[in-house]
PDB file of C-alpha atoms in Angstrom:
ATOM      1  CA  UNK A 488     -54.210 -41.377  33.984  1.00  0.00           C
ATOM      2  CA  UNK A 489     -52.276 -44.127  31.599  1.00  0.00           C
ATOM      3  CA  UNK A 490     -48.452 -43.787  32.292  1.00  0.00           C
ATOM      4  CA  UNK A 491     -46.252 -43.788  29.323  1.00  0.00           C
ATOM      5  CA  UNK A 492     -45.288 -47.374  29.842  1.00  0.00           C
ATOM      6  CA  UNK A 493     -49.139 -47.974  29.970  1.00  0.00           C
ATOM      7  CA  UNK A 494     -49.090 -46.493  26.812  1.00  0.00           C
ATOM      8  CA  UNK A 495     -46.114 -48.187  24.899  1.00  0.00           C
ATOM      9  CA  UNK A 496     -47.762 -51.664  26.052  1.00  0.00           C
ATOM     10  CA  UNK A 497     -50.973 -51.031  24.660  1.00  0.00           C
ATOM     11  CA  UNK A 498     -48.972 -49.938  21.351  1.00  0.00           C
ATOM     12  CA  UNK A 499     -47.474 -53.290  21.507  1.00  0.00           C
ATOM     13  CA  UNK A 500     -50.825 -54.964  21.955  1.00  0.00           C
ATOM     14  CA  UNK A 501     -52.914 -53.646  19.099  1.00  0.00           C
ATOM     15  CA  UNK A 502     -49.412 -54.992  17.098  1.00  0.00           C
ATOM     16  CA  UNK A 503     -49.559 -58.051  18.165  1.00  0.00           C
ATOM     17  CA  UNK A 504     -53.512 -57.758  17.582  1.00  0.00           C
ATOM     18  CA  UNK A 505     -52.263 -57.078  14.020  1.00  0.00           C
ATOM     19  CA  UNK A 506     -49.967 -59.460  13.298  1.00  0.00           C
ATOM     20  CA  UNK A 507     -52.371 -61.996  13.811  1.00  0.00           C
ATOM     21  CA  UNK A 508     -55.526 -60.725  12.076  1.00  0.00           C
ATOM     22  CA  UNK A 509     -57.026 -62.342   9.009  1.00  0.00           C
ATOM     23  CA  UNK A 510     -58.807 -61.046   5.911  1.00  0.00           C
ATOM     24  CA  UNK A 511     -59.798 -57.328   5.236  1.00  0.00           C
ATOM     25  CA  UNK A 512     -58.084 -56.745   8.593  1.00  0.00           C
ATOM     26  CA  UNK A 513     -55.162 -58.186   7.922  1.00  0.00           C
ATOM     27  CA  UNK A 514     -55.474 -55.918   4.142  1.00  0.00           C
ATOM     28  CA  UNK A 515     -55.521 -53.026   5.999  1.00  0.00           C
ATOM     29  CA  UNK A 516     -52.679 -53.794   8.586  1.00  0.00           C
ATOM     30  CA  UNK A 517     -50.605 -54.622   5.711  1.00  0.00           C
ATOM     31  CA  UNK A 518     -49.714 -51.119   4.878  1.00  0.00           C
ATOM     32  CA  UNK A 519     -46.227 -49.640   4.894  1.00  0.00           C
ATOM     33  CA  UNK A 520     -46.406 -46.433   6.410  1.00  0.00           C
ATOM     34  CA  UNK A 521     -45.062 -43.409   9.123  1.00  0.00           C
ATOM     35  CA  UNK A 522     -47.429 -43.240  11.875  1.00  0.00           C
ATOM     36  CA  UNK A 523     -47.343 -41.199  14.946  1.00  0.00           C
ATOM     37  CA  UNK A 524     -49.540 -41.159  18.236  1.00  0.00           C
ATOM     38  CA  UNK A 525     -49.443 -38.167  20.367  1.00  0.00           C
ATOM     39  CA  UNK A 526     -50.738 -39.183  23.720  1.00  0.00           C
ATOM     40  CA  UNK A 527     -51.894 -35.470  24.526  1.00  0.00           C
ATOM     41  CA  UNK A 528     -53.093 -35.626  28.437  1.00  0.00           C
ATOM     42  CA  UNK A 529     -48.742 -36.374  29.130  1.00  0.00           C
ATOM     43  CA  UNK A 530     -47.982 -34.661  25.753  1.00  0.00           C
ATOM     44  CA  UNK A 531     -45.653 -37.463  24.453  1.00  0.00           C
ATOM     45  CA  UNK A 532     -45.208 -38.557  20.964  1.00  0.00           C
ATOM     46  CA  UNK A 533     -44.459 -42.018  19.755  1.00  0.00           C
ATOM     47  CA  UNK A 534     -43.224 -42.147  16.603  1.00  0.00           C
ATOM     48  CA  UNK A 535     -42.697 -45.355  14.170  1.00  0.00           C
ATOM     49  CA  UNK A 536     -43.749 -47.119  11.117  1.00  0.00           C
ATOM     50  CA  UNK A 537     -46.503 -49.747  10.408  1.00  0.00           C
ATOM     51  CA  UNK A 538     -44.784 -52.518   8.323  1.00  0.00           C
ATOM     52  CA  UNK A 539     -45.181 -55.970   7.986  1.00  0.00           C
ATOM     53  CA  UNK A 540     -48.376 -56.253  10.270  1.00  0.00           C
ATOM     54  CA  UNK A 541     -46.996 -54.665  12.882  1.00  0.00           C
ATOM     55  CA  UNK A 542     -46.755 -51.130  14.933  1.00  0.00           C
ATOM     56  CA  UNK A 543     -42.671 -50.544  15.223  1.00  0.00           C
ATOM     57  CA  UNK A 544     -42.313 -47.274  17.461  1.00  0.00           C
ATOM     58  CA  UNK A 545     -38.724 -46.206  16.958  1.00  0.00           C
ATOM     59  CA  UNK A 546     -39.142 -42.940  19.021  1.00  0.00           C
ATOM     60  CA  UNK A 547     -40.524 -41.112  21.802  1.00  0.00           C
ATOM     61  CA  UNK A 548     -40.186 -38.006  21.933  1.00  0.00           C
ATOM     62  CA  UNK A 549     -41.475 -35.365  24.423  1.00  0.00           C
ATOM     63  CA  UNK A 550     -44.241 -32.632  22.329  1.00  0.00           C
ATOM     64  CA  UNK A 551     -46.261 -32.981  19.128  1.00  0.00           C
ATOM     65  CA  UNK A 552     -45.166 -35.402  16.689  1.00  0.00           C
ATOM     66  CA  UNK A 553     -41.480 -33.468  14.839  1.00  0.00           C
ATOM     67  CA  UNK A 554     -42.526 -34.409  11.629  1.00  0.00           C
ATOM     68  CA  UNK A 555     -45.566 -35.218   9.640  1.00  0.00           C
ATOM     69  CA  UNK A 556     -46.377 -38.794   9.404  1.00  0.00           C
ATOM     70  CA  UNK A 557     -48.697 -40.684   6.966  1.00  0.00           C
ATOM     71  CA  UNK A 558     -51.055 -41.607   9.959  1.00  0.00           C
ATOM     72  CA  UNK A 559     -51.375 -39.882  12.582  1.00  0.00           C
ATOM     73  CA  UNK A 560     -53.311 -40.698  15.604  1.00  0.00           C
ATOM     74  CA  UNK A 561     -54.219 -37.932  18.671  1.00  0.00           C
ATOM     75  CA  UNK A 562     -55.921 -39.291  22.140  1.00  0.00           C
ATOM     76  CA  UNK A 563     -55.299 -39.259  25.580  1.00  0.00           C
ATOM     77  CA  UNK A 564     -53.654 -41.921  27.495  1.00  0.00           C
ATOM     78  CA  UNK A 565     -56.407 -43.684  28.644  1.00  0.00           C
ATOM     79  CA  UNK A 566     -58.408 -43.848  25.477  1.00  0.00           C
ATOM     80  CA  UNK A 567     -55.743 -45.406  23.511  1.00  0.00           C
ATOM     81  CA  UNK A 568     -55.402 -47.944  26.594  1.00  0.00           C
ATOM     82  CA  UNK A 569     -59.169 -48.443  26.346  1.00  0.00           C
ATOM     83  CA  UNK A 570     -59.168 -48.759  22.780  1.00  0.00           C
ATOM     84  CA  UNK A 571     -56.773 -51.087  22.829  1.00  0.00           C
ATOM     85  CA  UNK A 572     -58.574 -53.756  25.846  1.00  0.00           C
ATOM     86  CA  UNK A 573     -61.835 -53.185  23.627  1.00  0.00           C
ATOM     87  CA  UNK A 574     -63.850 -50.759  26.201  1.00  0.00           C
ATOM     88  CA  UNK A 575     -63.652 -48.015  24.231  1.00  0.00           C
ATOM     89  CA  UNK A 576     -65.481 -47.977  20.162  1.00  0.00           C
ATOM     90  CA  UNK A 577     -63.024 -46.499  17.902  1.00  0.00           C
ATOM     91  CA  UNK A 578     -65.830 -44.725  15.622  1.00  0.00           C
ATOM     92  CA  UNK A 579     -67.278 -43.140  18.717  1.00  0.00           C
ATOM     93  CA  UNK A 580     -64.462 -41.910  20.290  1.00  0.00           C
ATOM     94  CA  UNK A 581     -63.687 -40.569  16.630  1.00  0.00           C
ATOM     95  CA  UNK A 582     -67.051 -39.548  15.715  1.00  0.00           C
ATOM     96  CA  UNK A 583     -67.122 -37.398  19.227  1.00  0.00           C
ATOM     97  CA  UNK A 584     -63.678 -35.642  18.749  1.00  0.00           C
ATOM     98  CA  UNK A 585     -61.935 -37.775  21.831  1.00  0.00           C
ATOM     99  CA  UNK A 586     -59.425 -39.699  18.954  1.00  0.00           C
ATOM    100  CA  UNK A 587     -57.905 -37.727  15.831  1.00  0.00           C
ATOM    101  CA  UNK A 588     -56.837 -39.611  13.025  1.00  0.00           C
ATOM    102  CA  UNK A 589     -55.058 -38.268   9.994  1.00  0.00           C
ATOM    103  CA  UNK A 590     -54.210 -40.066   7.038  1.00  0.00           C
ATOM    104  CA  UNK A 591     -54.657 -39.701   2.952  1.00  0.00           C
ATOM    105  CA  UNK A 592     -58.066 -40.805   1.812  1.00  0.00           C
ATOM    106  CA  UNK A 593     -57.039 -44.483   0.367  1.00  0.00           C
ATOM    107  CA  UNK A 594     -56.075 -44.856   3.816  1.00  0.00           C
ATOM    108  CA  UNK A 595     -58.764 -44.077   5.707  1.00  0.00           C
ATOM    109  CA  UNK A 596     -60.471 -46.376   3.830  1.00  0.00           C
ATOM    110  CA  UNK A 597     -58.238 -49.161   4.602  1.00  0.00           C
ATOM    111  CA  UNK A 598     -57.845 -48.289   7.921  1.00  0.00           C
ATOM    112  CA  UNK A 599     -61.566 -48.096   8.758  1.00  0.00           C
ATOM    113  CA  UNK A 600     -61.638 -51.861   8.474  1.00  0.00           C
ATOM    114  CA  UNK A 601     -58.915 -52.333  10.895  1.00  0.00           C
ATOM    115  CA  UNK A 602     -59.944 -49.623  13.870  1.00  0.00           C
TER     116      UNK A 602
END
């Protein structure tokens, strides 16, 4: 089971992964919004904003996200860590139920290109 520094480092990674990507990706990591990622399996929330390019977590917080934010992403601590190194396929871990993602439709759409 991914620890919650496990966790917070693979957070930093897929920023870092943004930061740096180019064309629709980069579109798509472009977007100002909340975002939250409740790493159910140690039932921890980290809570931030995308800006910039980036993933900023400002908070973790023990529990389901406090408050509602724009995107919100649900997995265990090893599929976000898997996601993240590239082991795991983002739309079949969605498709199957294993990630939740929440978000407004325009979103979604965005976001498709970058997960």
């Amino acid at each position: 089971m991914a620890t919650i520094e496990e966790c917070r480092a693979a957070l930093e990674k897929l920023s870092d992964s943004m930061q740096h990507a180019e064309g629709d990706v980069r579109t798509a990591a472009a977007l100002d919004r909340s975002v939250s990622c409740h790493i159910t399996d140690l039932d921890v929330t980290f809570a931030g904003r995308m800006a910039g390019g980036r993933i900023q977590v400002h908070d973790t917080l023990q529990g389901p996200p406090r408050e509602k934010a724009q995107i919100r992403l649900s997995m265990t601590g090893d599929d976000l860590v898997a996601l993240v190194d590239g082991e795991l396929h983002f739309a079949k871990a969605w498709g199957s139920g294993r990630v939740k993602l929440h978000a407004g439709v325009r979103d979604l759409l965005l976001l498709r290109k970058l997960l």
